[in-house]
GROMACS .gro file of C-alpha atoms in nm:
model
  297
    1MET     CA    1  -0.429  -2.706   1.783
    2ASP     CA    2  -0.150  -2.566   1.992
    3LEU     CA    3   0.173  -2.519   1.797
    4ARG     CA    4   0.383  -2.638   2.091
    5ARG     CA    5   0.199  -2.971   2.092
    6LEU     CA    6   0.239  -3.004   1.716
    7ARG     CA    7   0.611  -2.950   1.767
    8LEU     CA    8   0.619  -3.233   2.023
    9LEU     CA    9   0.442  -3.462   1.776
   10ARG     CA   10   0.682  -3.369   1.500
   11GLU     CA   11   0.980  -3.441   1.723
   12LEU     CA   12   0.833  -3.776   1.830
   13ALA     CA   13   0.798  -3.872   1.465
   14ARG     CA   14   1.160  -3.770   1.407
   15LEU     CA   15   1.323  -3.911   1.720
   16GLY     CA   16   1.108  -4.216   1.790
   17SER     CA   17   1.074  -4.196   2.169
   18MET     CA   18   0.921  -3.965   2.426
   19ARG     CA   19   1.239  -3.971   2.633
   20GLN     CA   20   1.445  -3.846   2.340
   21VAL     CA   21   1.186  -3.576   2.272
   22ALA     CA   22   1.201  -3.472   2.638
   23ASP     CA   23   1.580  -3.458   2.633
   24GLU     CA   24   1.582  -3.263   2.305
   25LEU     CA   25   1.333  -3.000   2.427
   26HIS     CA   26   1.449  -2.992   2.791
   27VAL     CA   27   1.117  -3.103   2.942
   28THR     CA   28   1.010  -3.413   3.131
   29THR     CA   29   0.884  -3.729   2.965
   30SER     CA   30   0.561  -3.687   3.163
   31THR     CA   31   0.511  -3.343   3.009
   32VAL     CA   32   0.553  -3.483   2.658
   33SER     CA   33   0.303  -3.760   2.729
   34GLN     CA   34   0.046  -3.523   2.882
   35GLN     CA   35   0.070  -3.269   2.601
   36LEU     CA   36   0.034  -3.535   2.332
   37ALA     CA   37  -0.273  -3.667   2.514
   38VAL     CA   38  -0.423  -3.317   2.508
   39LEU     CA   39  -0.345  -3.289   2.135
   40ALA     CA   40  -0.520  -3.622   2.076
   41ARG     CA   41  -0.830  -3.486   2.250
   42GLU     CA   42  -0.812  -3.169   2.040
   43VAL     CA   43  -0.814  -3.363   1.713
   44GLY     CA   44  -1.049  -3.634   1.836
   45THR     CA   45  -0.838  -3.939   1.762
   46ASP     CA   46  -0.552  -4.143   1.910
   47LEU     CA   47  -0.211  -4.025   1.798
   48VAL     CA   48   0.016  -4.272   1.978
   49GLU     CA   49  -0.017  -4.637   2.076
   50PRO     CA   50   0.188  -4.878   2.291
   51HIS     CA   51   0.468  -5.059   2.113
   52GLY     CA   52   0.647  -5.290   2.353
   53ARG     CA   53   0.792  -5.076   2.630
   54ARG     CA   54   0.773  -4.767   2.411
   55VAL     CA   55   0.508  -4.592   2.200
   56ARG     CA   56   0.471  -4.533   1.831
   57LEU     CA   57   0.252  -4.308   1.620
   58THR     CA   58  -0.079  -4.436   1.496
   59PRO     CA   59  -0.160  -4.388   1.125
   60ALA     CA   60  -0.351  -4.074   1.225
   61GLY     CA   61  -0.052  -3.962   1.432
   62ARG     CA   62   0.185  -4.013   1.139
   63ARG     CA   63  -0.048  -3.816   0.911
   64LEU     CA   64  -0.078  -3.529   1.157
   65ALA     CA   65   0.299  -3.530   1.207
   66GLU     CA   66   0.338  -3.480   0.830
   67HIS     CA   67   0.100  -3.185   0.850
   68ALA     CA   68   0.291  -3.056   1.152
   69VAL     CA   69   0.611  -3.036   0.947
   70THR     CA   70   0.436  -2.817   0.688
   71ILE     CA   71   0.247  -2.608   0.945
   72LEU     CA   72   0.550  -2.536   1.162
   73ALA     CA   73   0.764  -2.455   0.860
   74ALA     CA   74   0.499  -2.207   0.745
   75VAL     CA   75   0.487  -2.049   1.090
   76ASP     CA   76   0.866  -2.017   1.097
   77ALA     CA   77   0.859  -1.861   0.750
   78ALA     CA   78   0.590  -1.615   0.861
   79ARG     CA   79   0.791  -1.516   1.167
   80LEU     CA   80   1.099  -1.462   0.953
   81ASP     CA   81   0.895  -1.262   0.702
   82LEU     CA   82   0.769  -1.034   0.978
   83ASP     CA   83   1.096  -1.006   1.166
   84PRO     CA   84   1.210  -0.643   1.132
   85ARG     CA   85   1.569  -0.764   1.148
   86ALA     CA   86   1.526  -0.995   0.851
   87GLU     CA   87   1.600  -0.908   0.489
   88PRO     CA   88   1.270  -0.775   0.345
   89ALA     CA   89   1.095  -1.015   0.111
   90GLY     CA   90   0.751  -1.008  -0.046
   91THR     CA   91   0.525  -0.830  -0.292
   92VAL     CA   92   0.405  -0.481  -0.200
   93ARG     CA   93   0.075  -0.402  -0.371
   94VAL     CA   94   0.045  -0.034  -0.462
   95ALA     CA   95  -0.247   0.174  -0.585
   96GLY     CA   96  -0.144   0.521  -0.691
   97PHE     CA   97  -0.210   0.813  -0.921
   98ALA     CA   98   0.005   0.830  -1.232
   99THR     CA   99   0.221   1.128  -1.134
  100ALA     CA  100   0.318   0.975  -0.799
  101VAL     CA  101   0.395   0.639  -0.959
  102ARG     CA  102   0.624   0.808  -1.212
  103ARG     CA  103   0.779   1.059  -0.973
  104SER     CA  104   0.810   0.861  -0.651
  105LEU     CA  105   0.778   0.488  -0.717
  106LEU     CA  106   0.944   0.408  -1.050
  107PRO     CA  107   1.277   0.567  -0.948
  108LEU     CA  108   1.299   0.309  -0.668
  109THR     CA  109   1.290   0.005  -0.895
  110ALA     CA  110   1.659   0.004  -0.984
  111ARG     CA  111   1.762   0.026  -0.618
  112LEU     CA  112   1.519  -0.249  -0.521
  113ALA     CA  113   1.652  -0.475  -0.795
  114ALA     CA  114   2.012  -0.414  -0.685
  115ASP     CA  115   1.979  -0.406  -0.306
  116HIS     CA  116   1.652  -0.586  -0.225
  117PRO     CA  117   1.577  -0.832  -0.507
  118ARG     CA  118   1.326  -1.024  -0.294
  119VAL     CA  119   1.096  -0.721  -0.269
  120ARG     CA  120   0.858  -0.684  -0.563
  121LEU     CA  121   0.609  -0.414  -0.654
  122ARG     CA  122   0.264  -0.470  -0.800
  123ILE     CA  123   0.137  -0.135  -0.927
  124GLY     CA  124  -0.210  -0.024  -1.026
  125GLU     CA  125  -0.305   0.326  -1.142
  126HIS     CA  126  -0.592   0.463  -0.933
  127GLU     CA  127  -0.739   0.795  -0.833
  128PRO     CA  128  -0.753   0.859  -0.455
  129ALA     CA  129  -1.110   0.739  -0.396
  130GLU     CA  130  -1.032   0.414  -0.578
  131ALA     CA  131  -0.704   0.371  -0.390
  132TYR     CA  132  -0.870   0.428  -0.054
  133ALA     CA  133  -1.137   0.169  -0.139
  134ALA     CA  134  -0.871  -0.084  -0.237
  135LEU     CA  135  -0.685  -0.015   0.087
  136ALA     CA  136  -1.003  -0.064   0.293
  137ALA     CA  137  -1.071  -0.394   0.113
  138ASP     CA  138  -0.713  -0.507   0.183
  139GLU     CA  139  -0.652  -0.536  -0.191
  140VAL     CA  140  -0.338  -0.319  -0.168
  141ASP     CA  141  -0.075  -0.249   0.096
  142LEU     CA  142   0.009   0.109  -0.001
  143ALA     CA  143  -0.191   0.391  -0.156
  144LEU     CA  144  -0.029   0.693  -0.320
  145THR     CA  145  -0.295   0.961  -0.304
  146TYR     CA  146  -0.335   1.337  -0.323
  147ASP     CA  147  -0.553   1.625  -0.227
  148TYR     CA  148  -0.535   2.002  -0.277
  149ASN     CA  149  -0.486   2.271  -0.019
  150LEU     CA  150  -0.819   2.411  -0.142
  151ALA     CA  151  -0.988   2.068  -0.135
  152PRO     CA  152  -0.840   1.882   0.164
  153LEU     CA  153  -0.938   1.524   0.239
  154ALA     CA  154  -1.075   1.451   0.585
  155PRO     CA  155  -0.837   1.233   0.791
  156ASP     CA  156  -0.936   0.871   0.850
  157PRO     CA  157  -0.834   0.742   1.196
  158THR     CA  158  -0.787   0.389   1.058
  159LEU     CA  159  -0.511   0.506   0.822
  160ASP     CA  160  -0.156   0.632   0.858
  161VAL     CA  161  -0.088   0.921   0.617
  162THR     CA  162   0.269   1.031   0.536
  163PRO     CA  163   0.322   1.351   0.333
  164LEU     CA  164   0.554   1.299   0.035
  165TRP     CA  165   0.575   1.618  -0.172
  166SER     CA  166   0.367   1.906  -0.303
  167ALA     CA  167   0.343   2.081  -0.640
  168ALA     CA  168   0.188   2.408  -0.746
  169TRP     CA  169  -0.070   2.378  -1.022
  170ARG     CA  170  -0.136   2.646  -1.279
  171LEU     CA  171  -0.409   2.731  -1.522
  172GLY     CA  172  -0.348   2.577  -1.864
  173VAL     CA  173  -0.470   2.794  -2.153
  174PRO     CA  174  -0.398   2.826  -2.525
  175SER     CA  175  -0.068   3.011  -2.561
  176ALA     CA  176  -0.224   3.275  -2.786
  177ALA     CA  177  -0.494   3.345  -2.528
  178ALA     CA  178  -0.263   3.397  -2.233
  179PRO     CA  179  -0.307   3.748  -2.091
  180GLY     CA  180  -0.038   3.947  -1.915
  181PRO     CA  181   0.065   3.870  -1.555
  182ALA     CA  182  -0.221   3.889  -1.307
  183ALA     CA  183  -0.204   3.981  -0.941
  184ASP     CA  184  -0.375   3.676  -0.803
  185ALA     CA  185  -0.558   3.354  -0.892
  186PRO     CA  186  -0.909   3.507  -0.892
  187ALA     CA  187  -0.794   3.768  -1.144
  188VAL     CA  188  -0.644   3.495  -1.365
  189PHE     CA  189  -0.968   3.297  -1.351
  190HIS     CA  190  -1.178   3.608  -1.416
  191ALA     CA  191  -1.000   3.658  -1.748
  192PHE     CA  192  -1.142   3.319  -1.859
  193ARG     CA  193  -1.487   3.349  -1.706
  194ASP     CA  194  -1.650   3.299  -2.049
  195ALA     CA  195  -1.438   2.995  -2.141
  196ASP     CA  196  -1.536   2.631  -2.119
  197TRP     CA  197  -1.358   2.446  -1.838
  198ILE     CA  198  -1.195   2.103  -1.821
  199VAL     CA  199  -1.185   1.898  -1.499
  200ASN     CA  200  -1.090   1.544  -1.395
  201SER     CA  201  -1.329   1.265  -1.490
  202ARG     CA  202  -1.243   1.033  -1.198
  203ASN     CA  203  -1.187   1.270  -0.909
  204THR     CA  204  -1.373   1.580  -0.794
  205ALA     CA  205  -1.083   1.753  -0.614
  206ASP     CA  206  -0.965   1.972  -0.900
  207GLU     CA  207  -1.326   2.065  -0.978
  208VAL     CA  208  -1.359   2.184  -0.617
  209VAL     CA  209  -1.044   2.394  -0.667
  210VAL     CA  210  -1.176   2.541  -0.992
  211ARG     CA  211  -1.513   2.626  -0.839
  212THR     CA  212  -1.351   2.771  -0.526
  213ILE     CA  213  -1.123   3.012  -0.712
  214ALA     CA  214  -1.398   3.097  -0.962
  215SER     CA  215  -1.633   3.186  -0.677
  216MET     CA  216  -1.366   3.420  -0.542
  217ALA     CA  217  -1.360   3.580  -0.887
  218GLY     CA  218  -1.738   3.620  -0.882
  219PHE     CA  219  -1.849   3.369  -1.145
  220GLU     CA  220  -1.955   3.005  -1.183
  221PRO     CA  221  -1.732   2.812  -1.425
  222ARG     CA  222  -1.900   2.641  -1.719
  223ILE     CA  223  -1.761   2.287  -1.683
  224VAL     CA  224  -1.796   2.111  -2.018
  225HIS     CA  225  -1.521   1.853  -2.051
  226ARG     CA  226  -1.393   1.585  -1.813
  227ALA     CA  227  -1.065   1.403  -1.872
  228ASP     CA  228  -0.844   1.190  -1.652
  229SER     CA  229  -0.532   1.205  -1.870
  230LEU     CA  230  -0.326   1.523  -1.838
  231ASP     CA  231  -0.212   1.473  -2.197
  232LEU     CA  232  -0.575   1.472  -2.307
  233VAL     CA  233  -0.640   1.790  -2.105
  234GLN     CA  234  -0.358   1.955  -2.299
  235ASP     CA  235  -0.496   1.826  -2.630
  236LEU     CA  236  -0.835   1.979  -2.547
  237ILE     CA  237  -0.668   2.309  -2.462
  238VAL     CA  238  -0.469   2.307  -2.789
  239ALA     CA  239  -0.791   2.238  -2.979
  240GLY     CA  240  -0.942   2.548  -2.822
  241LEU     CA  241  -1.205   2.352  -2.633
  242GLY     CA  242  -1.140   2.496  -2.289
  243VAL     CA  243  -0.899   2.571  -2.005
  244GLY     CA  244  -0.807   2.364  -1.702
  245LEU     CA  245  -0.561   2.303  -1.422
  246LEU     CA  246  -0.222   2.153  -1.505
  247PRO     CA  247   0.088   2.082  -1.292
  248GLY     CA  248   0.331   2.368  -1.299
  249ASP     CA  249   0.642   2.148  -1.276
  250GLN     CA  250   0.581   1.933  -1.584
  251PRO     CA  251   0.647   2.011  -1.952
  252THR     CA  252   0.353   2.113  -2.168
  253ALA     CA  253   0.269   2.100  -2.536
  254PRO     CA  254   0.409   2.390  -2.743
  255CYS     CA  255   0.071   2.561  -2.777
  256VAL     CA  256  -0.024   2.539  -2.407
  257GLY     CA  257   0.053   2.825  -2.172
  258LEU     CA  258   0.065   2.794  -1.793
  259LEU     CA  259  -0.054   3.087  -1.585
  260PRO     CA  260   0.074   3.102  -1.224
  261LEU     CA  261  -0.189   3.095  -0.951
  262THR     CA  262  -0.117   3.288  -0.631
  263GLY     CA  263  -0.331   3.427  -0.354
  264PRO     CA  264  -0.441   3.149  -0.321
  265GLN     CA  265  -0.219   2.883  -0.472
  266ALA     CA  266  -0.362   2.560  -0.606
  267LEU     CA  267  -0.125   2.320  -0.432
  268LEU     CA  268  -0.144   1.945  -0.495
  269ARG     CA  269  -0.018   1.744  -0.197
  270ALA     CA  270   0.091   1.382  -0.238
  271TYR     CA  271   0.074   1.120   0.037
  272ALA     CA  272   0.173   0.762   0.113
  273VAL     CA  273  -0.116   0.595   0.294
  274THR     CA  274  -0.125   0.261   0.476
  275ARG     CA  275  -0.368   0.087   0.705
  276ARG     CA  276  -0.284   0.160   1.067
  277GLY     CA  277  -0.051  -0.100   1.214
  278ARG     CA  278   0.066  -0.237   0.877
  279ALA     CA  279   0.371  -0.017   0.818
  280ALA     CA  280   0.601  -0.237   1.030
  281TRP     CA  281   0.590  -0.518   0.772
  282PRO     CA  282   0.953  -0.516   0.646
  283PRO     CA  283   0.889  -0.489   0.269
  284LEU     CA  284   0.634  -0.211   0.320
  285ALA     CA  285   0.855  -0.036   0.575
  286LEU     CA  286   1.139  -0.045   0.323
  287ILE     CA  287   0.925   0.114   0.048
  288LEU     CA  288   0.802   0.384   0.286
  289ASP     CA  289   1.158   0.461   0.392
  290LEU     CA  290   1.267   0.491   0.030
  291LEU     CA  291   0.968   0.710  -0.059
  292THR     CA  292   1.036   0.951   0.227
  293GLY     CA  293   1.413   0.950   0.192
  294GLU     CA  294   1.463   0.795   0.535
  295PRO     CA  295   1.752   0.552   0.593
  296ALA     CA  296   1.646   0.194   0.523
  297ARG     CA  297   1.559   0.013   0.843
   0.00000   0.00000   0.00000
C-alpha cells in the first residue's frame, strides 16, 4: 500500500468529502478519487461508496482508515527518529570488553542522563569474537573491541572501525621473582622460559602475543592456565601458578610485579565498531561522538 494513498484515506475519514481532501492537500478531486480507487484495488475491497451526492467510507474503508492513522503516525515517528536534526532518542545496544566499558562507556552515563535523557544504553560484556558475531546478527548496534599490534585483526569491509585508544601491556610476575631491567621484550620473556603461562580463556589474541614474543626469545611457552578475568590472572600470579600479560596502566595486587615490554611492545588497541551505514542513526552517532571526543552532532 502506498503511504500517499493511505494519507488520502485518512484525510477523507477526517474531513468527510473528497473536495475537502483535495483542497487540504492541494490536489484535484479527480486525483483523490483515482488514488483511492487504486488503493481499493491494492487491498482487494471497496473503500468508499456513494452517499447521496457525496461518498462515504465503507466498513472496510473505515477500518483501513483506523489502521492508516497508526501506520502514518509510526512512519512519522520513524522519520523523526532518523532525522539527524532531531534530539537523539532510543536504546543503543553495546557489546564490549570489560576494560572499554569501564574506561570509555561508563563515564558517558552521567552526561547522557543530564543532556540526552532519551538515549539509553544496553550493555553486554563480550570478547571481540562474540561482539563481532552479535554485530553481524544485528543483536547490537555498537561493538567495543580490541586487538594487539602483534595480533592484528583483519579488516571487514562490511564494518566501520574507529580507533579509540591504546595501552601498553606488560608481563605480570610475582614481585619476588621480578628480575632487573631487561633490554627488550624477548629478554624479559626468556627470563621466564621455564614458568607456566596464563592466557585468556575467551580470546586467542594475547596467546598469539605471548607465543610471538616467546618465539623471538627462542622458546615455546608452556601455556597451562586460561582465565578471562584480569583479577583472576593476578590471583594466579600471586599464588605462584604462572605469569601472564596484564595492562600496564591499571593497578595491580601488592604481590604482582609488572615488567615493561619494549622492542617490541605489546600494545592493546581499542576500537568502536559499527555495521557500515548505521553510524548516522542519531543515538548511535551521539555515542560515537562522545567516545571519540568529537563535538556532539
